[in-house]
Amino acid sequence: MLSMQNISMVYRAGLVETHALRNFSLEVEEGDFVSVTGPSGSGKTTFLNIAGLLERFTDGRYELDGRDVSSLSDKESSAVRNEKIGFVFQSFNLIPDLNLFDNVDVPLRYRGFNANERKKRIETVLETVGLASRMKHLPSQLSGGQQQRVAIARALAGKPRLMLADEPTGNLDSKMALGVMELISEINRNGTTIIMVTHDPELAKMANRNVHILDGRVSNGDIEVPLSKVATA
Amino acid sequence: MEIGPIWRAMMRNKTGAILIALQIAVTMAIMVNAISIMQEKSRMMSRPSGLDEHNLFTIQSVGFADDFNERVTIEEDLAALRAMPGVVNAFQTNAIPLSGSGWSMGLQTEPGAEIDGTGVGLYFVDEHALDTYGVNLIAGENFSPTDITWRELVTNVWPGKTILTVAMAETLFPDDAMSALGKTVYINDTQPITVTGIIEKMQGSWPSWDGFERVMLVPHLLPWEDTQYLIRTEPGMRDELMPQVEEMLAETNKGRIVRRMRSMDEIRERAYRDESSMIKILTFTIALLVAVTSLGIVGLASFSVNRRTKQIGTRRALGATRVAILRYFMTENFIISLLGVSLGAALTIGLNILMIETFALTRIAWYLVPAAMLILLGIGQAAVLGPARRASSVPPAVATRTV
Ligand SMILES: Nc1ncnc2c1ncn2[C@@H]1O[C@H](COP(=O)(O)OP(=O)(O)OP(=O)(O)O)[C@@H](O)[C@H]1O
Ligand SMILES: [Mg+2]
């Protein structure tokens, strides 16, 4: 599904160079549920951004779904994001001025679906996350957990092959976090590949594989870290 | 197109949008009415005078010496002027078209003090006048030298002949202007005067008078110490001849002074000075209004781009191309501007009705409204282009990088 070889990412701010990723290599299989852990500043978000074509990397090779994505045009990479990838963010990133229906509608419009198709999909995914009855509500009228469910619905509506989540439970209390995690697990069980950054070792355990990043590299040389180690790290 | 959600999102933050739409509407109302006024003024200014304007100039002669003889001086002056190389013709007169000072009388088709005459601008002329003015005689004939007499200084007596403009003939004989030729009309209620010629077009002394194009020519020389000449030169010779004429008149008779030498172009320029400055002021006002409105649009759009940076990043992450983001802000502006110009169209017509009633202005030309709508929509799109481009260059990583 995803194959990164010797990816490096250097941020330049004036004379200062930050090596956010160095010789980063990773393979993710179709259907995997990968948790990504690591200390703050280790490069987790950078990795996720590159994986999701939100940022271009400095060096290395990245194939997504068998396609080299290093030199896609803006239009092409936008289409890949729109069709293949679902994003879930720590702070939900719902559009505050739009109701739930319109929020979930955003990626579907970029996809160019007709109104019927969009309506059907929106209702289905909002049903899936248990918020179909609140379609006309604004994000601000929901709890954090509910907002994240809407965000997940929005990510799901396009039926992506890959879902990328950056600390999806980071802004939620543990009870709401668990609910969201169950939803994510279920999505994975239905076949969507998931890569999820988390700080919480307990939540990381719910994945079937963990990647630990230290200082811009996969620690233990691209080998799965036994979950017990992560838990005590 | 995503007009639905753009509209719904806008309705959640409507204050700015409404203010800008109102600003556009007001700008449009003022702009269109100002343009309409400008059109009216420039229509007024572009009315042809019928004269050979570029080759005409006037000069005033004022006798002061004890032994100053008006009649001799005027006859000598005219002979000398007409003999000057480069001068086409010249005559003595009481007033100059467009100059702001002149005579007017009333003419009527039936005698009687109880009848209201039709106001007419009056010039005293001799047989050289038609050629000097350069006007087009379309019926009848010019005065002959024998028609020309000296007018008494204080008198009620009028010569028996006159030449009228078509505009005057038309007012007196609405059914058939040309039938005026040979007819007797009455001046001073009862004095008969025969129309012996009709000229196509000429203007009186006062541009804002509604009888501006009603003119009568009366065959008289004027035994005045203070008098003026109108002189027509060969094409292109005017500027060269003006100082020569001034010098010649000053030299040939030391018992008078010559002054107020002005070209017809200068007289026209002065006649319409108010109109020209009105046009300039209105142009400036429109430019200023449009500039302020454009800045308002830029301001609102910049503010809304800054406020929505994260949202833009999120949209990019969800699959929006740069072009889609650009289009979003252009569409948003288009909706606001469309509201503005639609309201503006109503406001424009309302303001026009008010202006017609209070300032007697004319109705705006119908095409000005759609034209202004299109122009303002275009200006709106141009103004929003900068902020919209900035929005489209917000990187998608903003979605994960900002809190
Ligand atoms: N736009 C940027 N410009 C410069 N440096 C950056 C930029 N984005 C990230 N970095 C740096 O790159 C490194 C990796 O950052 P990244 O956000 O990937 O870490 P992270 O593992 O997600 O951390 P956290 O757990 O705190 O979210 C950090 O040192 C960070 O300061
Ligand atoms: Mg991070």
Coordinates of N, CA, C and O in Angstrom, one line a residue, chain B residues 109 160 162 164 172-173 176-186 192-196:
Chain B
T109 N -45.5 86.2 -34.1 CA -46.0 86.1 -35.4 C -47.2 87.0 -35.7 O -47.6 87.3 -36.8
G160 N -36.1 96.6 -41.4 CA -37.2 95.8 -41.8 C -36.8 94.4 -42.1 O -37.7 93.6 -42.5
T162 N -34.6 90.6 -41.3 CA -33.8 89.8 -40.3 C -33.5 88.4 -40.9 O -34.2 87.9 -41.8
L164 N -32.9 84.5 -39.5 CA -33.1 83.7 -38.3 C -32.4 82.4 -38.4 O -32.2 81.9 -39.5
L172 N -41.2 79.7 -34.1 CA -42.3 80.7 -34.5 C -43.3 80.0 -35.4 O -44.5 80.2 -35.4
F173 N -42.8 79.0 -36.3 CA -43.7 78.3 -37.3 C -43.5 76.8 -37.1 O -42.8 76.2 -37.9
D176 N -43.9 74.3 -40.2 CA -42.9 74.2 -41.2 C -41.9 75.4 -41.1 O -42.2 76.5 -41.4
A177 N -40.8 75.1 -40.5 CA -39.8 76.1 -40.2 C -39.4 76.9 -41.4 O -39.3 78.2 -41.4
M178 N -39.3 76.2 -42.6 CA -38.8 76.9 -43.8 C -39.9 77.9 -44.3 O -39.6 78.8 -45.1
S179 N -41.1 77.7 -43.9 CA -42.1 78.7 -44.3 C -41.9 80.1 -43.7 O -42.6 81.0 -44.1
A180 N -41.0 80.2 -42.8 CA -40.8 81.5 -42.2 C -40.2 82.5 -43.2 O -40.4 83.7 -43.0
L181 N -39.5 81.9 -44.2 CA -38.9 82.8 -45.2 C -40.0 83.7 -45.8 O -41.0 83.2 -46.4
G182 N -39.7 85.0 -45.8 CA -40.6 86.0 -46.4 C -41.8 86.4 -45.5 O -42.5 87.3 -45.8
K183 N -41.9 85.7 -44.4 CA -43.0 86.1 -43.5 C -42.6 87.3 -42.7 O -41.5 87.7 -42.5
T184 N -43.7 88.0 -42.2 CA -43.5 89.1 -41.4 C -43.7 88.7 -39.9 O -44.6 88.0 -39.6
V185 N -42.7 89.0 -39.1 CA -42.8 88.8 -37.7 C -42.8 90.1 -37.0 O -42.5 91.1 -37.6
Y186 N -43.1 90.1 -35.7 CA -43.1 91.4 -35.0 C -42.2 91.5 -33.8 O -42.1 90.5 -33.1
P192 N -43.2 95.5 -37.6 CA -43.0 94.4 -38.5 C -41.6 94.3 -39.0 O -40.9 95.3 -39.1
I193 N -41.2 93.0 -39.2 CA -39.8 92.8 -39.7 C -39.9 91.5 -40.6 O -40.6 90.6 -40.2
T194 N -39.3 91.5 -41.7 CA -39.4 90.4 -42.6 C -38.2 89.4 -42.6 O -37.1 89.9 -42.5
V195 N -38.6 88.2 -42.6 CA -37.5 87.2 -42.5 C -37.0 87.0 -43.9 O -37.7 86.5 -44.8
T196 N -35.7 87.4 -44.1 CA -35.2 87.3 -45.5 C -34.2 86.2 -45.7 O -33.7 86.0 -46.8

